[in-house]
Amino acid sequence: MIDQIRVRNLALIEEALLTLGSGMTVVTGETGAGKTALLSAIRLLLGQRANADFVREGTDGLVVEGRFLGLPSQDGDADPDEESVVRRTVTAEGRSRATVNGDMVSLKQLVSTMERSADLCGQHDQQKLLKPAEHAQLLDDWAVDSLVAPLKAYKKAFKAAKAAADELERVQQMKDASTAQLDEARFILKRIDEVDPRPGEYEELLADLDRAEHAETLARAGMEACESLSGEGGALDGLNAAAAALENAARFDADLLPYAQSLREVTYVVEDVARDARSYADGIDFDPQVLLDQQERAAALQGLIRAYGPRMEDVLAARAEAADLVSLVDDSAQREAAARKAVDAAEADLAAVAQELHEVRVQAAGEFAQAVSAQMQRLEMGSASLECQVELLDRARWTSSGPSGVEFLFRPGAEMQPRPLARIASGGEISRVMLAVHVVMGERDRMDTLVFDEVDAGVGGATALALADVLADLSRTHQVLVVTHLPQVAVRADQHYVVQKDENNGLPRTQLATVEGDERVAEIARMLAGSATDASLAHARQLLEEFSAE
């Protein structure tokens, strides 16, 4: 969600700070006061392209900074308490720069980072709703509970089918290997099999060689250690003498006894080490022929590593690949038949789970469309409705997400044919359909923040009240920012900003400020009647009291 947005030198805005909380925030003001500039700032943070026309006249450039809480990562996860700072600058020459948490990012990266943070729902910002590619994700998010099991099964089967198809393609390609490739594979197989290396053998052999080549040194070290510890005048004699002396003196001072006991314990350890050192030395058996055999074996293995390494694992992998190629050519018919059988089985499994997933989506689509249409009726859209068309695609068009194509269709009236939203719905209708969709999505919506501009264009009377009710409902599950001219919407807000225009050094300037108490009453009165008269002030107070009591 958006925590704060700071704007400098953007269009009419010289300096502005917008702080948002949860719930609904409204921005009001007279036409031409600069509300559009504030929305442009949000669009810049979300990755919209910019040019010099955005920069306030007489300045070197604009800066927009936004602090976001819980900015989603690419996998959709988000820590709601983690802060992220997004900064966008545009120079007077039109050069644009963007950073996320101080790191420079491209415009494409910015869009990718911010695409799940906020949704702009103005009449000219409905690209997602107008793109059928987004419709399947919306439906799946809404119907997640019923789709979890069939979608998981489908993804598993789809992955298995792809693996089977890849294996068949590999078998077919290797079957057609050239004579030179086959000869090389046979040579590799023959050369490696002549040495016949086994896993782990080379490492074991190097360790054995190191001991065999230094057998004399190792035996001498063992004997010298044993003699130094247990020989005449060795460490054991000294330890025993010291322990005896302390034990004798302990007759007169008991504090010395623990030291004597410690020395006795040390002698036991030293005796064990001396005995083991002698046993190690006696166990070394140097055989020149064994050493020669080991050296020759190591040389043979090293020859393979030089040819197919740099590790013995690479040598064994080269052998497996060569053996596979030879086997494919020698047993090509059987291998290809087995691969085709595996593909047929995988495709049959996939078809079964795909049909199940498709049927679940069809069921969910009908329920989703009914829920959205009900919200559209609340918005006084008459008999207009949303239909969710789910079509089982040709097998070649299936993806890891499913076998179905999903598209939202708009039916303007009960007796009219449904058509794609982009081709039939007006800007205002699209905005209200988007509002209805987000209300239905509720907490399952991937968007935390929704920004509405012109959603109330041409709306009044009962429709205005209905729109305010729906926006209020939406604010219970989302952070909502609404630029509005409707007092019915403004009185439902948790916080209220007013945009006003004045002049600074002869240049028009937009000022943004929160209003509360009497100031808010006066703004609602202006929205009701164009000015703050006694009647409009009384009406404004009535509306505020009515909705603050809810």
Coordinates of C-alpha atoms in Angstrom, one line a residue:
M1 CA 0.0 0.0 0.0
I2 CA 1.0 3.6 -0.5
D3 CA 2.3 5.3 2.7
Q4 CA 3.4 8.7 1.3
I5 CA 3.9 10.5 -2.0
R6 CA 6.0 13.6 -2.4
V7 CA 5.8 15.7 -5.6
R8 CA 7.9 18.6 -6.7
N9 CA 7.6 20.7 -9.8
L10 CA 5.1 18.5 -11.7
A11 CA 2.8 20.5 -13.9
L12 CA 1.0 23.0 -11.6
I13 CA 2.3 21.3 -8.4
E14 CA 5.3 23.1 -6.9
E15 CA 5.4 21.1 -3.7
A16 CA 2.9 18.6 -2.4
L17 CA 2.8 15.8 0.1
L18 CA 0.1 13.1 0.1
T19 CA -0.1 10.8 3.1
L20 CA -2.4 7.8 2.8
G21 CA -3.8 5.5 5.4
S22 CA -5.9 2.4 5.1
G23 CA -9.6 2.8 4.0
M24 CA -10.7 5.5 1.6
T25 CA -9.0 8.8 0.8
V26 CA -10.7 11.4 -1.4
V27 CA -9.2 14.3 -3.3
T28 CA -11.6 17.1 -4.3
G29 CA -11.2 20.5 -5.8
E30 CA -12.5 22.8 -8.5
T31 CA -12.0 21.9 -12.1
G32 CA -8.5 23.0 -13.3
A33 CA -7.0 23.1 -9.8
G34 CA -4.5 20.3 -10.5
K35 CA -6.0 17.0 -9.5
T36 CA -4.8 15.5 -12.8
A37 CA -1.2 16.4 -11.9
L38 CA -1.5 14.4 -8.7
L39 CA -2.6 11.4 -10.6
S40 CA 0.2 11.9 -13.1
A41 CA 2.6 11.6 -10.1
I42 CA 1.2 8.2 -9.2
R43 CA 1.4 7.1 -12.8
L44 CA 5.1 8.1 -13.0
L45 CA 5.8 6.0 -9.9
L46 CA 4.1 3.0 -11.5
G47 CA 6.2 3.3 -14.7
Q48 CA 4.4 5.6 -17.1
R49 CA 6.6 7.2 -19.7
A50 CA 7.4 10.8 -19.1
N51 CA 8.4 13.8 -21.2
A52 CA 9.4 17.5 -20.7
D53 CA 5.7 18.5 -20.7
F54 CA 5.4 17.1 -17.2
V55 CA 7.9 19.5 -15.8
R56 CA 6.7 22.7 -14.1
E57 CA 7.5 25.8 -16.2
G58 CA 10.6 27.6 -15.0
T59 CA 12.2 24.7 -13.2
D60 CA 15.0 22.3 -14.0
G61 CA 13.0 19.1 -13.5
L62 CA 10.4 17.3 -11.5
V63 CA 10.8 14.7 -8.7
V64 CA 8.2 12.2 -7.5
E65 CA 9.0 10.0 -4.5
G66 CA 6.7 7.3 -3.1
R67 CA 7.1 5.2 0.1
F68 CA 5.3 1.9 -0.2
L69 CA 4.6 -0.7 2.5
G70 CA 4.6 -4.3 1.6
L71 CA 5.7 -3.9 -2.1
P72 CA 5.1 -7.3 -3.7
S73 CA 8.1 -9.3 -5.0
Q74 CA 8.1 -11.0 -8.3
D75 CA 6.6 -14.2 -6.8
G76 CA 3.8 -12.2 -5.3
D77 CA 5.0 -12.5 -1.7
A78 CA 5.2 -9.3 0.4
D79 CA 6.1 -8.3 4.0
P80 CA 3.4 -5.8 4.9
D81 CA 5.8 -3.9 7.3
E82 CA 8.7 -3.6 4.8
E83 CA 9.2 -0.1 3.4
S84 CA 10.3 0.5 -0.2
V85 CA 11.1 3.9 -1.6
V86 CA 10.5 4.6 -5.4
R87 CA 11.9 7.8 -6.9
R88 CA 11.3 9.2 -10.4
T89 CA 12.9 12.3 -11.8
V90 CA 12.4 14.0 -15.2
T91 CA 14.6 16.8 -16.4
A92 CA 13.4 19.9 -18.3
E93 CA 14.9 18.2 -21.4
G94 CA 12.7 15.2 -20.9
R95 CA 15.3 12.7 -19.5
S96 CA 13.8 10.3 -17.0
R97 CA 15.5 8.4 -14.2
A98 CA 14.0 5.8 -11.8
T99 CA 15.3 4.2 -8.6
V100 CA 13.9 1.6 -6.2
N101 CA 15.4 1.7 -2.7
G102 CA 18.3 3.7 -4.2
D103 CA 19.1 1.3 -7.0
M104 CA 18.7 2.5 -10.5
V105 CA 16.2 0.6 -12.6
S106 CA 15.0 0.7 -16.2
L107 CA 11.4 1.7 -17.0
K108 CA 10.6 -1.9 -17.8
Q109 CA 12.0 -3.0 -14.4
L110 CA 10.0 -0.3 -12.7
V111 CA 6.8 -1.5 -14.3
S112 CA 7.6 -5.1 -13.4
T113 CA 8.3 -4.0 -9.8
M114 CA 5.2 -1.8 -9.4
E115 CA 2.6 -3.7 -11.4
R116 CA 1.1 -5.4 -8.4
S117 CA 1.4 -2.4 -6.0
A118 CA -1.5 -0.2 -7.2
D119 CA -4.1 -0.2 -10.0
L120 CA -5.2 3.1 -11.6
C121 CA -8.9 2.8 -12.5
G122 CA -9.5 5.9 -14.6
Q123 CA -11.3 5.9 -17.9
H124 CA -7.9 5.8 -19.7
D125 CA -6.2 3.4 -17.3
Q126 CA -8.2 0.2 -17.8
Q127 CA -5.6 -1.7 -19.9
K128 CA -5.6 -4.7 -17.5
L129 CA -9.4 -5.1 -17.7
L130 CA -9.2 -4.7 -21.5
K131 CA -6.6 -7.4 -21.9
P132 CA -8.0 -10.9 -22.0
A133 CA -4.6 -12.2 -20.9
E134 CA -5.4 -10.7 -17.4
H135 CA -8.8 -12.1 -17.2
A136 CA -7.8 -15.7 -16.5
Q137 CA -5.6 -14.6 -13.5
L138 CA -8.5 -12.6 -12.1
L139 CA -10.8 -15.5 -12.3
D140 CA -8.2 -17.9 -10.8
D141 CA -7.5 -15.5 -7.9
W142 CA -11.2 -15.3 -7.2
A143 CA -11.9 -19.0 -7.4
V144 CA -8.6 -20.1 -5.7
D145 CA -10.2 -22.4 -3.2
S146 CA -12.0 -24.6 -5.8
L147 CA -9.0 -24.4 -8.3
V148 CA -6.1 -25.4 -6.0
A149 CA -6.4 -29.1 -6.4
P150 CA -7.3 -29.4 -10.1
L151 CA -4.7 -26.7 -11.1
K152 CA -2.0 -28.5 -9.1
A153 CA -2.8 -31.7 -10.9
Y154 CA -2.9 -30.0 -14.2
K155 CA 0.5 -28.3 -13.7
K156 CA 2.1 -31.7 -12.7
A157 CA 0.6 -33.4 -15.8
F158 CA 1.6 -30.6 -18.1
K159 CA 5.2 -30.8 -16.8
A160 CA 5.2 -34.6 -17.3
A161 CA 3.8 -34.2 -20.9
K162 CA 6.4 -31.7 -21.8
A163 CA 9.2 -33.9 -20.4
A164 CA 7.9 -36.9 -22.4
A165 CA 7.7 -34.8 -25.6
D166 CA 11.2 -33.5 -25.0
E167 CA 12.5 -37.1 -24.6
L168 CA 10.8 -38.2 -27.8
E169 CA 12.4 -35.3 -29.6
R170 CA 15.8 -36.1 -28.2
V171 CA 15.5 -39.8 -29.2
Q172 CA 14.5 -38.7 -32.7
Q173 CA 17.4 -36.3 -33.0
M174 CA 20.0 -38.7 -31.7
K175 CA 18.6 -41.5 -33.9
D176 CA 19.7 -39.4 -36.9
A177 CA 23.2 -38.8 -35.6
S178 CA 25.9 -38.7 -38.3
T179 CA 28.4 -41.4 -38.9
A180 CA 31.1 -39.2 -37.4
Q181 CA 29.1 -38.6 -34.2
L182 CA 28.5 -42.3 -33.9
D183 CA 32.1 -43.3 -34.5
E184 CA 33.2 -40.7 -31.9
A185 CA 30.7 -42.1 -29.4
R186 CA 31.9 -45.7 -29.9
F187 CA 35.5 -44.5 -29.5
I188 CA 34.7 -42.7 -26.2
L189 CA 32.8 -45.7 -24.9
K190 CA 35.6 -48.1 -25.8
R191 CA 38.4 -45.9 -24.3
I192 CA 36.6 -45.3 -21.0
D193 CA 35.5 -49.0 -20.7
E194 CA 39.0 -50.1 -21.2
V195 CA 40.0 -48.3 -18.0
D196 CA 36.6 -49.0 -16.4
P197 CA 36.6 -46.3 -13.7
R198 CA 34.1 -46.6 -10.8
P199 CA 32.6 -43.7 -8.9
G200 CA 34.8 -42.5 -6.0
E201 CA 37.8 -44.7 -7.1
Y202 CA 40.0 -41.8 -8.2
E203 CA 39.8 -40.0 -4.9
E204 CA 40.4 -43.2 -2.9
L205 CA 43.4 -44.0 -5.1
L206 CA 45.0 -40.6 -4.6
A207 CA 44.7 -41.1 -0.8
D208 CA 46.2 -44.6 -0.9
L209 CA 49.0 -43.4 -3.2
D210 CA 49.9 -40.6 -0.8
R211 CA 50.3 -43.1 2.0
A212 CA 52.2 -45.7 -0.1
E213 CA 54.7 -43.2 -1.5
H214 CA 55.5 -41.9 2.0
A215 CA 55.3 -45.3 3.9
E216 CA 58.8 -45.0 5.3
T217 CA 58.1 -41.5 6.7
L218 CA 54.8 -42.6 8.2
A219 CA 56.2 -45.7 9.9
R220 CA 59.1 -43.7 11.3
A221 CA 56.8 -41.0 12.6
G222 CA 54.7 -43.7 14.4
M223 CA 57.7 -45.3 16.0
E224 CA 59.2 -42.0 17.1
A225 CA 55.9 -40.9 18.6
C226 CA 55.6 -44.2 20.5
E227 CA 59.2 -44.0 21.8
S228 CA 58.8 -40.3 22.9
L229 CA 55.8 -41.2 24.8
S230 CA 56.5 -44.6 26.4
G231 CA 60.2 -45.2 26.0
E232 CA 62.8 -44.9 28.7
G233 CA 62.8 -41.3 29.9
G234 CA 59.7 -40.5 27.8
A235 CA 56.6 -38.5 28.5
L236 CA 55.0 -41.3 30.6
D237 CA 58.0 -41.5 33.0
G238 CA 57.8 -37.8 33.6
L239 CA 54.0 -37.8 34.1
N240 CA 54.1 -40.7 36.5
A241 CA 56.9 -39.1 38.5
A242 CA 55.1 -35.8 38.7
A243 CA 51.9 -37.6 39.8
A244 CA 53.7 -39.6 42.4
A245 CA 55.3 -36.4 43.8
L246 CA 52.0 -34.6 44.1
E247 CA 50.3 -37.7 45.7
N248 CA 53.1 -37.9 48.3
A249 CA 52.8 -34.2 49.1
A250 CA 49.0 -34.4 49.3
R251 CA 49.4 -36.1 52.6
F252 CA 50.1 -32.6 54.0
D253 CA 48.0 -30.5 51.7
A254 CA 44.8 -32.1 50.2
D255 CA 44.5 -29.3 47.6
L256 CA 47.3 -31.0 45.6
L257 CA 45.4 -34.3 45.2
P258 CA 43.1 -33.1 42.2
Y259 CA 46.3 -32.2 40.3
A260 CA 47.8 -35.6 40.9
Q261 CA 44.5 -37.2 39.7
S262 CA 44.5 -35.1 36.6
L263 CA 48.0 -36.2 35.7
R264 CA 47.0 -39.9 36.3
E265 CA 44.1 -39.4 33.8
V266 CA 46.5 -37.9 31.3
T267 CA 48.8 -40.8 31.6
Y268 CA 46.0 -43.1 30.5
V269 CA 45.5 -41.1 27.4
V270 CA 49.2 -40.9 26.6
E271 CA 49.4 -44.7 27.0
D272 CA 46.6 -45.2 24.5
V273 CA 48.2 -42.9 22.0
A274 CA 51.6 -44.6 22.4
R275 CA 50.0 -48.0 21.9
D276 CA 48.1 -46.9 18.8
A277 CA 51.1 -45.1 17.3
R278 CA 53.1 -48.4 17.5
S279 CA 50.2 -50.4 16.1
Y280 CA 50.0 -47.9 13.2
A281 CA 53.7 -48.2 12.5
D282 CA 53.7 -52.0 12.6
G283 CA 50.7 -52.1 10.3
I284 CA 52.4 -50.2 7.4
D285 CA 53.4 -52.8 4.8
F286 CA 55.4 -51.3 1.9
D287 CA 55.1 -53.3 -1.3
P288 CA 56.9 -51.8 -4.4
Q289 CA 54.7 -53.7 -6.8
V290 CA 51.5 -52.5 -5.2
L291 CA 52.8 -48.9 -5.4
L292 CA 53.7 -49.4 -9.1
D293 CA 50.2 -50.8 -9.8
Q294 CA 48.5 -47.9 -8.0
Q295 CA 50.6 -45.3 -9.9
E296 CA 49.8 -46.9 -13.3
R297 CA 46.1 -47.0 -12.4
A298 CA 46.2 -43.3 -11.3
A299 CA 47.9 -42.4 -14.6
A300 CA 45.2 -44.2 -16.6
L301 CA 42.4 -42.4 -14.7
Q302 CA 44.2 -39.1 -15.1
G303 CA 44.3 -39.7 -18.8
L304 CA 40.6 -40.0 -18.9
I305 CA 40.2 -36.8 -16.8
R306 CA 42.4 -34.8 -19.2
A307 CA 40.3 -36.0 -22.1
Y308 CA 36.8 -35.8 -20.7
G309 CA 37.2 -34.0 -17.3
P310 CA 38.0 -31.8 -15.4
R311 CA 36.4 -34.2 -12.9
M312 CA 35.8 -37.9 -12.8
E313 CA 32.1 -37.2 -12.7
D314 CA 32.5 -35.6 -16.1
V315 CA 34.2 -38.7 -17.4
L316 CA 31.4 -40.9 -16.3
A317 CA 28.8 -38.5 -17.7
A318 CA 30.6 -38.6 -21.1
R319 CA 30.5 -42.4 -21.0
A320 CA 26.8 -42.3 -20.2
E321 CA 26.1 -39.9 -23.1
A322 CA 28.1 -41.9 -25.5
A323 CA 26.5 -45.2 -24.4
D324 CA 23.1 -43.5 -24.8
L325 CA 23.8 -42.5 -28.4
V326 CA 25.1 -45.9 -29.4
S327 CA 22.1 -47.5 -27.8
L328 CA 19.7 -45.1 -29.5
V329 CA 21.2 -46.0 -32.9
D330 CA 21.4 -49.7 -32.2
D331 CA 17.9 -49.9 -30.6
S332 CA 16.4 -46.8 -32.3
A333 CA 13.1 -48.5 -33.2
Q334 CA 12.5 -49.8 -29.7
R335 CA 13.6 -46.5 -28.0
E336 CA 11.4 -44.4 -30.3
A337 CA 8.4 -46.6 -29.7
A338 CA 8.9 -46.5 -26.0
A339 CA 9.2 -42.7 -26.1
R340 CA 6.0 -42.4 -28.2
K341 CA 4.2 -44.6 -25.8
A342 CA 5.3 -42.4 -22.9
V343 CA 4.1 -39.3 -24.8
D344 CA 0.7 -40.9 -25.4
A345 CA 0.3 -41.9 -21.8
A346 CA 1.3 -38.4 -20.6
E347 CA -1.0 -36.7 -23.0
A348 CA -3.9 -38.9 -21.9
D349 CA -3.3 -38.0 -18.3
L350 CA -3.0 -34.4 -19.2
A351 CA -6.3 -34.4 -21.2
A352 CA -8.2 -35.9 -18.2
V353 CA -7.0 -33.3 -15.7
A354 CA -7.3 -30.5 -18.2
Q355 CA -11.0 -31.3 -18.7
E356 CA -11.5 -31.3 -15.0
L357 CA -9.8 -28.0 -14.6
H358 CA -11.8 -26.5 -17.5
E359 CA -15.1 -27.6 -15.9
V360 CA -14.2 -26.1 -12.6
R361 CA -13.3 -22.8 -14.3
V362 CA -16.5 -22.8 -16.3
Q363 CA -18.5 -23.2 -13.0
A364 CA -16.4 -20.5 -11.3
A365 CA -16.8 -18.2 -14.3
G366 CA -20.6 -18.2 -14.1
E367 CA -20.6 -17.5 -10.3
F368 CA -18.0 -14.7 -10.8
A369 CA -20.0 -13.1 -13.6
Q370 CA -23.2 -13.2 -11.5
A371 CA -21.4 -11.6 -8.5
V372 CA -19.9 -8.8 -10.6
S373 CA -23.2 -8.2 -12.4
A374 CA -24.9 -7.8 -9.0
Q375 CA -22.4 -5.1 -8.1
M376 CA -23.0 -3.5 -11.5
Q377 CA -26.8 -3.3 -10.6
R378 CA -25.9 -1.6 -7.3
L379 CA -24.1 1.0 -9.4
E380 CA -27.3 1.7 -11.3
M381 CA -26.0 0.2 -14.6
G382 CA -29.5 -1.0 -15.5
S383 CA -29.7 -4.4 -17.1
A384 CA -26.0 -4.3 -18.1
S385 CA -24.1 -7.4 -17.0
L386 CA -20.7 -9.1 -17.2
E387 CA -20.2 -12.5 -18.8
C388 CA -17.1 -14.6 -18.3
Q389 CA -16.4 -16.7 -21.4
V390 CA -14.2 -19.8 -20.8
E391 CA -13.2 -21.6 -24.0
L392 CA -11.3 -24.9 -24.2
L393 CA -8.3 -24.1 -26.5
D394 CA -6.6 -26.3 -29.0
R395 CA -3.9 -28.5 -27.4
A396 CA -1.1 -26.5 -29.1
R397 CA -2.3 -23.4 -27.2
W398 CA -2.3 -24.9 -23.7
T399 CA 0.1 -23.4 -21.2
S400 CA 1.3 -24.3 -17.7
S401 CA -1.6 -22.1 -16.4
G402 CA -4.3 -24.2 -18.1
P403 CA -6.1 -25.3 -21.2
S404 CA -8.7 -22.6 -21.3
G405 CA -9.0 -19.1 -22.6
V406 CA -10.8 -16.6 -20.4
E407 CA -12.4 -13.3 -21.6
F408 CA -14.8 -10.9 -19.9
L409 CA -17.6 -9.8 -22.1
F410 CA -19.9 -6.8 -21.5
R411 CA -23.6 -7.0 -22.2
P412 CA -25.0 -3.4 -22.3
G413 CA -28.6 -4.6 -22.0
A414 CA -30.6 -7.7 -21.4
E415 CA -31.6 -8.1 -25.1
M416 CA -28.2 -7.1 -26.5
Q417 CA -25.3 -9.4 -27.5
P418 CA -22.2 -9.5 -25.3
R419 CA -19.1 -8.1 -26.8
P420 CA -15.5 -7.7 -25.5
L421 CA -15.2 -4.8 -23.1
A422 CA -12.7 -2.9 -25.2
R423 CA -15.0 -2.7 -28.2
I424 CA -18.3 -1.9 -26.6
A425 CA -18.2 -0.3 -23.2
S426 CA -17.7 3.4 -22.7
G427 CA -15.0 4.9 -20.4
G428 CA -17.4 5.4 -17.6
E429 CA -18.9 1.9 -17.9
I430 CA -15.4 0.4 -17.9
S431 CA -14.5 2.3 -14.8
R432 CA -17.6 1.1 -13.0
V433 CA -17.1 -2.5 -14.2
M434 CA -13.6 -2.4 -12.8
L435 CA -15.0 -1.1 -9.5
A436 CA -17.5 -4.0 -9.4
V437 CA -14.7 -6.5 -10.2
H438 CA -12.5 -5.2 -7.4
V439 CA -15.4 -5.3 -4.9
V440 CA -16.1 -8.9 -5.8
M441 CA -12.4 -9.9 -5.6
G442 CA -12.2 -8.5 -2.1
E443 CA -9.3 -9.8 -0.1
R444 CA -8.4 -12.2 -2.9
D445 CA -7.4 -9.2 -5.0
R446 CA -3.7 -9.0 -5.7
M447 CA -3.9 -5.2 -5.6
D448 CA -3.7 -3.5 -2.2
T449 CA -4.2 0.0 -3.5
L450 CA -6.8 1.2 -6.0
V451 CA -6.9 4.7 -7.5
F452 CA -10.1 5.9 -9.1
D453 CA -10.3 8.9 -11.5
E454 CA -13.4 9.9 -13.3
V455 CA -15.3 6.8 -12.0
D456 CA -18.1 9.3 -11.2
A457 CA -18.1 11.1 -14.5
G458 CA -21.7 11.8 -15.5
V459 CA -23.1 10.3 -12.3
G460 CA -25.6 11.9 -10.0
G461 CA -28.7 11.2 -7.9
A462 CA -29.3 7.6 -6.9
T463 CA -26.3 6.4 -8.9
A464 CA -24.0 8.7 -6.9
L465 CA -25.3 7.2 -3.6
A466 CA -24.8 3.7 -5.0
L467 CA -21.3 4.5 -6.2
A468 CA -20.4 5.9 -2.8
D469 CA -21.7 2.8 -1.1
V470 CA -19.7 0.5 -3.3
L471 CA -16.5 2.5 -2.9
A472 CA -17.0 2.4 0.9
D473 CA -17.4 -1.4 0.7
L474 CA -14.3 -1.6 -1.3
S475 CA -12.3 0.4 1.2
R476 CA -12.8 -2.4 3.8
T477 CA -10.5 -4.7 1.8
H478 CA -8.3 -2.2 -0.1
Q479 CA -6.6 1.1 0.3
V480 CA -8.7 3.4 -2.0
L481 CA -7.9 6.8 -3.4
V482 CA -10.6 8.6 -5.3
V483 CA -10.5 11.8 -7.2
T484 CA -14.1 12.9 -7.2
H485 CA -16.6 15.7 -7.7
L486 CA -19.4 13.9 -5.8
P487 CA -20.2 15.0 -2.2
Q488 CA -21.9 11.6 -1.7
V489 CA -18.5 10.0 -2.2
A490 CA -16.5 12.6 -0.3
V491 CA -18.4 12.3 2.9
R492 CA -17.7 8.5 3.0
A493 CA -13.9 9.1 3.1
D494 CA -11.6 8.3 6.0
Q495 CA -9.5 11.3 5.0
H496 CA -10.1 14.2 2.7
Y497 CA -7.6 16.3 0.6
V498 CA -8.5 19.4 -1.2
V499 CA -6.6 20.7 -4.2
Q500 CA -6.6 24.5 -4.7
K501 CA -4.9 26.8 -7.2
D502 CA -3.1 30.1 -6.4
E503 CA -0.2 31.9 -7.9
N504 CA 3.5 32.1 -7.0
N505 CA 5.7 34.7 -8.7
G506 CA 3.1 35.0 -11.4
L507 CA 2.8 31.3 -12.1
P508 CA -0.2 29.2 -11.2
R509 CA 0.4 26.8 -8.4
T510 CA -1.5 23.8 -7.0
Q511 CA -1.8 23.4 -3.2
L512 CA -2.8 20.2 -1.6
A513 CA -4.0 20.1 2.0
T514 CA -6.1 17.9 4.3
V515 CA -9.4 19.2 5.6
E516 CA -11.2 18.4 8.8
G517 CA -13.9 19.8 10.9
D518 CA -15.4 23.1 9.6
E519 CA -13.0 23.2 6.6
R520 CA -14.3 19.8 5.5
V521 CA -17.9 20.9 6.0
A522 CA -17.2 24.0 3.8
E523 CA -15.6 21.8 1.0
I524 CA -18.6 19.5 1.0
A525 CA -20.9 22.5 0.9
R526 CA -19.0 23.8 -2.1
M527 CA -19.4 20.4 -3.8
L528 CA -23.1 20.4 -3.1
A529 CA -24.0 24.0 -4.2
G530 CA -20.9 25.6 -5.7
S531 CA -20.5 27.8 -2.6
A532 CA -20.8 27.7 1.2
T533 CA -24.3 29.0 1.9
D534 CA -26.2 28.4 5.1
A535 CA -28.3 25.8 3.4
S536 CA -25.4 24.0 1.8
L537 CA -23.4 24.0 5.0
A538 CA -26.3 22.6 6.9
H539 CA -26.8 19.9 4.2
A540 CA -23.0 19.1 4.4
R541 CA -23.1 18.7 8.1
Q542 CA -26.1 16.4 7.8
L543 CA -24.4 14.2 5.3
L544 CA -21.2 14.0 7.3
E545 CA -23.0 13.2 10.5
E546 CA -25.1 10.6 8.7
F547 CA -22.2 8.7 7.3
S548 CA -19.8 9.2 10.2
A549 CA -22.4 7.4 12.4
E550 CA -22.3 4.3 10.2

